[in-house]
Tab-separated table of C-alpha atoms in Angstrom:
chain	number	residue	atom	x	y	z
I	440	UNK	CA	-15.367	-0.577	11.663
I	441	UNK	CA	-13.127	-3.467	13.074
I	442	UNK	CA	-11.010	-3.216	16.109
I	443	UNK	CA	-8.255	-5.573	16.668
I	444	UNK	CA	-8.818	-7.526	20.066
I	445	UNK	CA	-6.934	-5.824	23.164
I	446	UNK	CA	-5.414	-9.396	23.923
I	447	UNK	CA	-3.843	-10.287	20.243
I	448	UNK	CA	-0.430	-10.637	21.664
I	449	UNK	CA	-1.048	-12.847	24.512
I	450	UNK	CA	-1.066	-16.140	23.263
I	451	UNK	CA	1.160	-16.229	19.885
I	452	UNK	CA	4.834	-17.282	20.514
I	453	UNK	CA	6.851	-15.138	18.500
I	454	UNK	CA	10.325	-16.267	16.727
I	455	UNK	CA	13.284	-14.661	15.443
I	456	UNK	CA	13.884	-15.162	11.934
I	457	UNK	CA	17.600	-16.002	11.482
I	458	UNK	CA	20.184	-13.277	12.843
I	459	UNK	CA	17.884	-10.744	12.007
I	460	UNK	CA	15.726	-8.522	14.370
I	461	UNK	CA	12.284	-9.531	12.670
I	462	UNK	CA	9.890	-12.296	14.377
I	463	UNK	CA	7.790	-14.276	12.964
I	464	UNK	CA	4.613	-15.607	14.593
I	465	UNK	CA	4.723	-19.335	15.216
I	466	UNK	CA	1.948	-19.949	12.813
I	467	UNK	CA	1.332	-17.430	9.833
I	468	UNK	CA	-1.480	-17.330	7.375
I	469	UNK	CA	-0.881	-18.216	3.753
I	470	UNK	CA	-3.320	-16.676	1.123
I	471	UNK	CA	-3.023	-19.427	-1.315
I	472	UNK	CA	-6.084	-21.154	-1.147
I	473	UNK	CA	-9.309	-19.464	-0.868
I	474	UNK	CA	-8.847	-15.846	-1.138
I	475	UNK	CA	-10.308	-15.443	-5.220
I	476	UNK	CA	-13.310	-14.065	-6.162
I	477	UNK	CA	-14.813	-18.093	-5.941
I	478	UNK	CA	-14.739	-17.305	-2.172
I	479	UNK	CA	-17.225	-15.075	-0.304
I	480	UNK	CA	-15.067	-11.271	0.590
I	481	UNK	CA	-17.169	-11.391	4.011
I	482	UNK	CA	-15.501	-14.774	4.930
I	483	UNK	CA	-11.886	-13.745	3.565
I	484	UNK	CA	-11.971	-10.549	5.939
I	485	UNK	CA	-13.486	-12.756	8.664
I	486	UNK	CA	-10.232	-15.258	8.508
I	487	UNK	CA	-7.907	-11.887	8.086
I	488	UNK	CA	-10.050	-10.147	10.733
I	489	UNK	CA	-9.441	-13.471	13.466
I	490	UNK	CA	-6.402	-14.540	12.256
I	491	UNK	CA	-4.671	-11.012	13.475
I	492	UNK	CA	-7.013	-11.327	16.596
I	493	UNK	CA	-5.383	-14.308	17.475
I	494	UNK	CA	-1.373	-12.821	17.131
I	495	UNK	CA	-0.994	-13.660	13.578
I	496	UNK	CA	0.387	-10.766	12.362
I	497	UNK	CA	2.203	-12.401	9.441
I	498	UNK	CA	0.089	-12.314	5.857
I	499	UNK	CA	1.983	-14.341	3.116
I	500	UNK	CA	1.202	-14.155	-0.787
I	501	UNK	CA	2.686	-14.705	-4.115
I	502	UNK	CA	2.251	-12.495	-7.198
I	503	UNK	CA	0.228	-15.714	-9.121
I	504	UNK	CA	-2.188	-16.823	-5.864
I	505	UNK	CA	-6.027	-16.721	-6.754
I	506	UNK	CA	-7.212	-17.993	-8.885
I	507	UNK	CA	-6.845	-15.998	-11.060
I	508	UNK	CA	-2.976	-14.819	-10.594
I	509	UNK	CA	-3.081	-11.382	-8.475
I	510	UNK	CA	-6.818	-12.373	-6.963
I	511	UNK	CA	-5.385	-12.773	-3.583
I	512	UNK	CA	-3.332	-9.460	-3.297
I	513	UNK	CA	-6.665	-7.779	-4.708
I	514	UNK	CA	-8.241	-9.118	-1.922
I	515	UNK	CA	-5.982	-8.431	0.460
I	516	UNK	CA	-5.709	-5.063	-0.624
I	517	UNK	CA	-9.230	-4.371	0.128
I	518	UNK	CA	-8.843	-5.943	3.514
I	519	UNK	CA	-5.668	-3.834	4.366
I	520	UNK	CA	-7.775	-0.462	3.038
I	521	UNK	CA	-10.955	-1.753	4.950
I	522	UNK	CA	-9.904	-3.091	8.123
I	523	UNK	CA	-6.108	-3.152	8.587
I	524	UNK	CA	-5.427	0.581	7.721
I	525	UNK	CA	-4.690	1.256	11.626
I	526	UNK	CA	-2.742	-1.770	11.817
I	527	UNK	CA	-0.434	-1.765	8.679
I	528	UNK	CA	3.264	-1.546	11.161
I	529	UNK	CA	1.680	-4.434	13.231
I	530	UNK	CA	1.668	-6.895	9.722
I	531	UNK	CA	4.361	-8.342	8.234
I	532	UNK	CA	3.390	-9.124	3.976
I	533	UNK	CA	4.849	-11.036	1.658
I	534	UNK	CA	5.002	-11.478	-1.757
I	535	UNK	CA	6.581	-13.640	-3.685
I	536	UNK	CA	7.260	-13.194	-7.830
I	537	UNK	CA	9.080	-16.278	-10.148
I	538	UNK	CA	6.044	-18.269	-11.774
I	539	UNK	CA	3.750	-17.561	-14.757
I	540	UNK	CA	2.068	-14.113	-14.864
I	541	UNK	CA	1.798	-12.536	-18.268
I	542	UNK	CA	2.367	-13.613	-21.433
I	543	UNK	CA	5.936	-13.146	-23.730
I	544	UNK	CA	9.275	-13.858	-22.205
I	545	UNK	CA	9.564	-11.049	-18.961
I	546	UNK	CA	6.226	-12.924	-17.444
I	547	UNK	CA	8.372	-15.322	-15.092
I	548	UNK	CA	11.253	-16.745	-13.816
I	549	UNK	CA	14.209	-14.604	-12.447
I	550	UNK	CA	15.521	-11.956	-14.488
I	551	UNK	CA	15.336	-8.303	-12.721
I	552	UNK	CA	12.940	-7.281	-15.535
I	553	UNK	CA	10.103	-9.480	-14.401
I	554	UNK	CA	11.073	-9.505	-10.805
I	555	UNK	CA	11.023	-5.989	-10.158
I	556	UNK	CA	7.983	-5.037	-12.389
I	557	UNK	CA	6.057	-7.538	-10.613
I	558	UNK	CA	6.735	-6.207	-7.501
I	559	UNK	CA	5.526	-3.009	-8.873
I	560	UNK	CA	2.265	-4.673	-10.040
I	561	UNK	CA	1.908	-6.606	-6.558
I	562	UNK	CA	1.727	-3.174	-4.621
I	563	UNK	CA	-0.406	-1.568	-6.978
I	564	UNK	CA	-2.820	-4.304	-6.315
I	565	UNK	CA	-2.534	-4.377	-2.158
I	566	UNK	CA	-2.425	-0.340	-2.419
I	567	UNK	CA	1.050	-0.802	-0.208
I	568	UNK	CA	4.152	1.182	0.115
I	569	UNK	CA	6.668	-1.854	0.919
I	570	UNK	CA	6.151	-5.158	1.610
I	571	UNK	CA	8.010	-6.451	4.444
I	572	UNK	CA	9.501	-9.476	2.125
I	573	UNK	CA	10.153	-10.216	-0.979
I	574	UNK	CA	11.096	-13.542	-2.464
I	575	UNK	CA	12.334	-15.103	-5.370
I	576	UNK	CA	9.728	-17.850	-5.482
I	577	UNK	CA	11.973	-20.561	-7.524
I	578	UNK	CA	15.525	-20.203	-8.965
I	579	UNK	CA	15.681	-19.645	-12.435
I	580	UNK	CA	18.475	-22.251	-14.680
I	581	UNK	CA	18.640	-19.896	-17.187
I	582	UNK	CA	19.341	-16.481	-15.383
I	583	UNK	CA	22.582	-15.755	-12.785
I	584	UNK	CA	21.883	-15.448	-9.220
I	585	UNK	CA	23.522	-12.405	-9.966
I	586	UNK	CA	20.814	-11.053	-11.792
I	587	UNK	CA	18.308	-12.179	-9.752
I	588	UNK	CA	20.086	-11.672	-6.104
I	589	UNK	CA	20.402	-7.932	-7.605
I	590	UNK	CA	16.859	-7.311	-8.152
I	591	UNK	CA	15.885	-8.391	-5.001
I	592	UNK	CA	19.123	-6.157	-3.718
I	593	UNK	CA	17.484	-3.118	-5.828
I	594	UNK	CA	14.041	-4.018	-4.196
I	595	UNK	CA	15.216	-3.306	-0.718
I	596	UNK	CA	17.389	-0.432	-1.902
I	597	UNK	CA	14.781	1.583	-3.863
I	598	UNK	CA	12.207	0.880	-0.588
I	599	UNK	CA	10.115	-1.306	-1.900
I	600	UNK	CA	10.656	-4.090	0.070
I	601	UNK	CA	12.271	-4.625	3.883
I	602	UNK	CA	13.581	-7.849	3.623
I	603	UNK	CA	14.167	-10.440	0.891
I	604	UNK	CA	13.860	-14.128	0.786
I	605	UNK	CA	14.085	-17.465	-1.459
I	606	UNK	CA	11.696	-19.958	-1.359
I	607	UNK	CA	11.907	-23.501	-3.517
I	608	UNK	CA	15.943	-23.481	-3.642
I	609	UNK	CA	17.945	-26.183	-2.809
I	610	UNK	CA	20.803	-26.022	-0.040
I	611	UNK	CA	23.519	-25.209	-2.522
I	612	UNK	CA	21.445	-22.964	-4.106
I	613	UNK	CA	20.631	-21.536	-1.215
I	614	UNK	CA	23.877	-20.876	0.232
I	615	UNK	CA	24.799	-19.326	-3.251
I	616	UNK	CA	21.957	-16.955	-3.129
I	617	UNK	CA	22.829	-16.032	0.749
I	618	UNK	CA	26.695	-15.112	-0.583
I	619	UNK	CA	25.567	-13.197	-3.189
I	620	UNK	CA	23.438	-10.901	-1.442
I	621	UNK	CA	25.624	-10.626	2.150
I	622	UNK	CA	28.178	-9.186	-0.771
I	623	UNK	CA	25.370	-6.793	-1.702
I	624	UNK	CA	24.789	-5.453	1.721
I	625	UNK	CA	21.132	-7.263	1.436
I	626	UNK	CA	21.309	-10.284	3.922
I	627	UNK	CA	19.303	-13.062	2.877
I	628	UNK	CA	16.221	-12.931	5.947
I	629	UNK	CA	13.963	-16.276	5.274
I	630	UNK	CA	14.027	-19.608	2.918
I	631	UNK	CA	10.416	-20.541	2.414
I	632	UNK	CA	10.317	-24.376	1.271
I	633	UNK	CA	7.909	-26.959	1.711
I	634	UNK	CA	7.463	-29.362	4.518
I	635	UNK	CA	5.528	-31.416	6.458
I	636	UNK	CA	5.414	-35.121	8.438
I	637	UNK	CA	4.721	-36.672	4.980
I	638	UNK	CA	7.312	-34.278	3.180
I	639	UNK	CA	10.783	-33.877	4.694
I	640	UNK	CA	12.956	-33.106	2.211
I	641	UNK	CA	14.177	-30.154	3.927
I	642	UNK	CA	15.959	-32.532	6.267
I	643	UNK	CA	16.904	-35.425	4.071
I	644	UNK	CA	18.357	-33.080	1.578
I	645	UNK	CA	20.410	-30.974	4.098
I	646	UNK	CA	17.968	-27.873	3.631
I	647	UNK	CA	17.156	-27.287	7.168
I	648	UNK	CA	20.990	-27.816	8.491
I	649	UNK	CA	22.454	-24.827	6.299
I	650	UNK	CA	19.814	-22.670	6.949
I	651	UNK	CA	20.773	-23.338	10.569
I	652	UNK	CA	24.560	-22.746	9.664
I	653	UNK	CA	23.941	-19.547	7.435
I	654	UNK	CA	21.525	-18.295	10.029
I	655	UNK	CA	18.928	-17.715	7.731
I	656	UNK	CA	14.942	-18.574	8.921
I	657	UNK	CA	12.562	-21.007	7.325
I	658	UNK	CA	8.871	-20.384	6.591
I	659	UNK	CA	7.266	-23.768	6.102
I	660	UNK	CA	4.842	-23.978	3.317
I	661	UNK	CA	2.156	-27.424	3.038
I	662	UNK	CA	2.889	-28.056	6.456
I	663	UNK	CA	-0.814	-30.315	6.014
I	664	UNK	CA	0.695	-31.782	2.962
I	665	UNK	CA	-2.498	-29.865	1.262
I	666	UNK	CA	-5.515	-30.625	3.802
I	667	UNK	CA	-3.700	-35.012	4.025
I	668	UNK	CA	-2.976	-34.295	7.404
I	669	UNK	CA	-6.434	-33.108	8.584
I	670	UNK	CA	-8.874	-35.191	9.765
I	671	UNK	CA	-10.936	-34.852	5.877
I	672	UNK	CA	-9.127	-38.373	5.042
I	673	UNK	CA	-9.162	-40.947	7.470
I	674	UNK	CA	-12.335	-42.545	6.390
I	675	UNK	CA	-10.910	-42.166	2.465
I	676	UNK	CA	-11.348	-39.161	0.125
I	677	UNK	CA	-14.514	-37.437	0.862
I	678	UNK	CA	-17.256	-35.081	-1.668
I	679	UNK	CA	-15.880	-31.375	-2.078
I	680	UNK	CA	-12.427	-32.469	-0.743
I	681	UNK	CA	-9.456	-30.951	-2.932
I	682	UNK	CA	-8.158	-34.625	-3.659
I	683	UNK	CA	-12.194	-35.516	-5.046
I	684	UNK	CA	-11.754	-32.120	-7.350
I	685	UNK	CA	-9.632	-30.983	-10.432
I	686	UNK	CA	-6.720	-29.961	-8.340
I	687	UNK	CA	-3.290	-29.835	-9.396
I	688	UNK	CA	-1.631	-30.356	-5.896
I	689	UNK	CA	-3.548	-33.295	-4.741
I	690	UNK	CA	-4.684	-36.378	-6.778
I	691	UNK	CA	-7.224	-39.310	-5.882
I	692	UNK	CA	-4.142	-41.779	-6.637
I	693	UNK	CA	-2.280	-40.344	-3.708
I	694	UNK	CA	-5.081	-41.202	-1.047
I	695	UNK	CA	-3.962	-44.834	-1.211
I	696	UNK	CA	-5.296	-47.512	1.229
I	697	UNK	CA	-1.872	-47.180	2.775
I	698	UNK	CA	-1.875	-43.669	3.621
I	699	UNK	CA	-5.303	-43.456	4.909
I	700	UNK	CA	-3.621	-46.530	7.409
I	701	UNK	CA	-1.116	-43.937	8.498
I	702	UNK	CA	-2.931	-40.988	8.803
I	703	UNK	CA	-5.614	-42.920	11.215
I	704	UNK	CA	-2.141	-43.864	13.230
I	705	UNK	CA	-1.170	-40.613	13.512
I	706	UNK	CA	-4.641	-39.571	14.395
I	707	UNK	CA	-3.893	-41.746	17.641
I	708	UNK	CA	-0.967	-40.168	18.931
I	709	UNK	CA	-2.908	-36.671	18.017
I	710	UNK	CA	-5.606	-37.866	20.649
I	711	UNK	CA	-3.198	-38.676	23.187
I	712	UNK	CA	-1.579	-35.573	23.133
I	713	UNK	CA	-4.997	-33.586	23.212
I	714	UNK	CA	-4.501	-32.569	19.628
I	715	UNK	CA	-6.737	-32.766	16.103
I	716	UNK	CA	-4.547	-34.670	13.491
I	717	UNK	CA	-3.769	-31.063	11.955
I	718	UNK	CA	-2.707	-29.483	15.105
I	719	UNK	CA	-0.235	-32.107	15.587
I	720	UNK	CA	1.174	-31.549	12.001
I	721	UNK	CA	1.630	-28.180	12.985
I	722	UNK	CA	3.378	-28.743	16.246
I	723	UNK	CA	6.076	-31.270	14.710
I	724	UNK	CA	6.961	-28.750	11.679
I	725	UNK	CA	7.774	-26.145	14.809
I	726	UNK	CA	9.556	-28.436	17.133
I	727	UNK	CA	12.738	-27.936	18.326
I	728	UNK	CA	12.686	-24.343	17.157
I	729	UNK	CA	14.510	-25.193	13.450
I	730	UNK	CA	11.678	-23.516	11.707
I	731	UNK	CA	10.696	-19.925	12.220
I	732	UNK	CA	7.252	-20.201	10.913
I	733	UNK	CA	4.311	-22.859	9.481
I	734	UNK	CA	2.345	-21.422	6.891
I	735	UNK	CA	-1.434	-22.318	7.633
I	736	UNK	CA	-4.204	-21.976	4.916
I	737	UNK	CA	-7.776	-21.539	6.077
I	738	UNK	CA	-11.396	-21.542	4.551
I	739	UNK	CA	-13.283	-20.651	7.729
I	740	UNK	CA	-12.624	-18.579	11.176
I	741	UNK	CA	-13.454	-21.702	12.601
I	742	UNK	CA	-11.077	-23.999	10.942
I	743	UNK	CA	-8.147	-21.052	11.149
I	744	UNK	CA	-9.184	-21.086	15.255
I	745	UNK	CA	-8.326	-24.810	15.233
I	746	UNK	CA	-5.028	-24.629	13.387
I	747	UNK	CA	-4.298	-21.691	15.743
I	748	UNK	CA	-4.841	-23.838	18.903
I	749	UNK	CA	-1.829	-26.097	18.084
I	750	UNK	CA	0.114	-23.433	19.701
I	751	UNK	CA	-0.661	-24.800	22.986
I	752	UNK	CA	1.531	-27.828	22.927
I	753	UNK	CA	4.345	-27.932	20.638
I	754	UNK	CA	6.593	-29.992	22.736
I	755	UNK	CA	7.331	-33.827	21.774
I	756	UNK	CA	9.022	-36.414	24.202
I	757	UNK	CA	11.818	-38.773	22.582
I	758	UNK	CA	9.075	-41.594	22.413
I	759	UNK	CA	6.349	-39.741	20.747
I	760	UNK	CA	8.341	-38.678	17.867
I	761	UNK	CA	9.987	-42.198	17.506
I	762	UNK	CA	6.466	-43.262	16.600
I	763	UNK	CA	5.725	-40.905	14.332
I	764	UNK	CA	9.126	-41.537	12.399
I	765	UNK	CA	7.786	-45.587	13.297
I	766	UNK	CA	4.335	-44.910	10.743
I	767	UNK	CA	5.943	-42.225	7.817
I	768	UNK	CA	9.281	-44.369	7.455
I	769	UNK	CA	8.508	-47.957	8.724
């Protein structure tokens, strides 16, 4: 029978998300990756068992994460019956519903059809209640934010979910989604987009700045730009690496002789600092405060331990990040 450690809540910063009264944990764990039935169960409840042991408290998914879709709520369901039943008003869970998963024309996108009966599906599978958020996990062209603003409105109302989110929306998309549902009564809690040193489109495309107006939080998501910023690549693309398999996020043609130049670079102010290459990745996507959260993926305790430790410096003087910006943007 597990027991959470006595000490969970020493270490982990905690951050309010938005205007709301939730917090976030500094670093939460993303179920993406590594939580199908490819993967050992013994080693997925290991990284859930030390990942809450450590303060993470926050457990994200999406309706389609595996493989195959719905594998890693399974999973976590088990976990949550197994381990976490004690713990469940300690967790935060997410789930997430807008890509592929059925067949026929209510199996994605927006429309409150296939939002709210995959929400129904997605806490059959994790044997839950409510999940603490819910997001619309891309906007849909063909559907009104109406529509879909509702269903995540109806979510909340029908007590199915505690807070609602958006994640893969652009600013003005955002903002129209936060208007819609502040009319509803349902405020808009989190924006989950993607980010990272390599990928800062949040920024450059205004993203982060009316989050910060509408005082809405941010969950980043890829905050290792899919294990680039780890230490896996600075000698090139090694055997077993997702860039050397069949992967659809990462490609041998993006490991260039340029970017392994970089990442070695940023490797160097990572040493100075104390850090691994990864744990400074972390700490830049949380300076300053901007972003709530950094979504961290993990295939070992140990490897979730040393994403973890990045917690202990996430401060950056004026001249440190100047040479960062110096080796992404030179």
């Amino acid at each position: 029978m597990y027991t959470a450690h006595p000490d969970r809540y020493a270490d982990m910063p905690y951050r309010r998300t938005g205007r709301s009264g939730l917090k976030l944990p500094a670093l939460s764990l993303g179920l993406w990756h590594n939580f199908g039935p490819d993967r050992p169960v013994e080693t997925q409840r290991a990284i859930l068992r030390r990942a809450f042991d450590l303060g993470v408290t926050h457990f994200d998914l999406a309706n389609n994460y595996g493989p195959p879709p719905g594998a890693a709520e399974s999973a976590l369901g088990d976990a949550l019956k197994a381990d976490f039943a004690p713990y469940r008003d300690e967790l935060v869970i997410s789930t997430k519903a807008g890509y592929l998963m059925w067949p026929g024309p209510y199996g994605e996108w927006g429309s409150r059809k296939y939002l709210l009966s995959s929400l129904d599906q997605s806490l059959a599978r994790m044997g839950l209640d409510y999940v603490d958020i819910f997001y619309s996990h891309r906007p849909d062209p063909e559907t009104p934010f109406e529509e879909t603003m509702g269903a995540l409105h109806s979510a909340v109302q029908q007590g199915k979910a505690l807070y609602v989110g958006v994640s893969n929306y652009s600013p003005e998309e955002t903002r129209e989604a936060a208007r819609i549902l502040a009319e509803l009564g349902t405020p808009l809690l989190i924006h989950q987009p993607r980010y990272s040193m390599l990928d800062r489109r949040p920024e450059e495309e205004g993203l982060l700045d009316t989050l910060d107006e509408l005082r809405v939080g941010s969950i980043a998501y890829s905050p290792l730009e899919q294990g680039l910023l780890t230490g896996r690549y600075l000698d090139g693309i090694p055997e077993g690496s997702r860039a050397a398999s069949d992967s659809p996020f990462l490609s041998t043609d993006t490991v260039t002789e340029d970017l392994v130049g970089r990442l070695r670079a940023l490797d160097e102010i990572a040493k100075s600092r104390g850090q691994s290459l990864a744990q400074l990745a972390l700490a830049w996507v949380l300076r300053g405060g901007r972003v709530t959260s950094a979504l961290i993926g993990a295939s070992s305790p140990q490897q979730l331990e040393d994403s973890v430790a990045a917690i202990g410096n996430l401060e950056f003087d004026p001249d440190e990040l100047a040479r960062i910006d110096a080796i992404i943007e030179p």
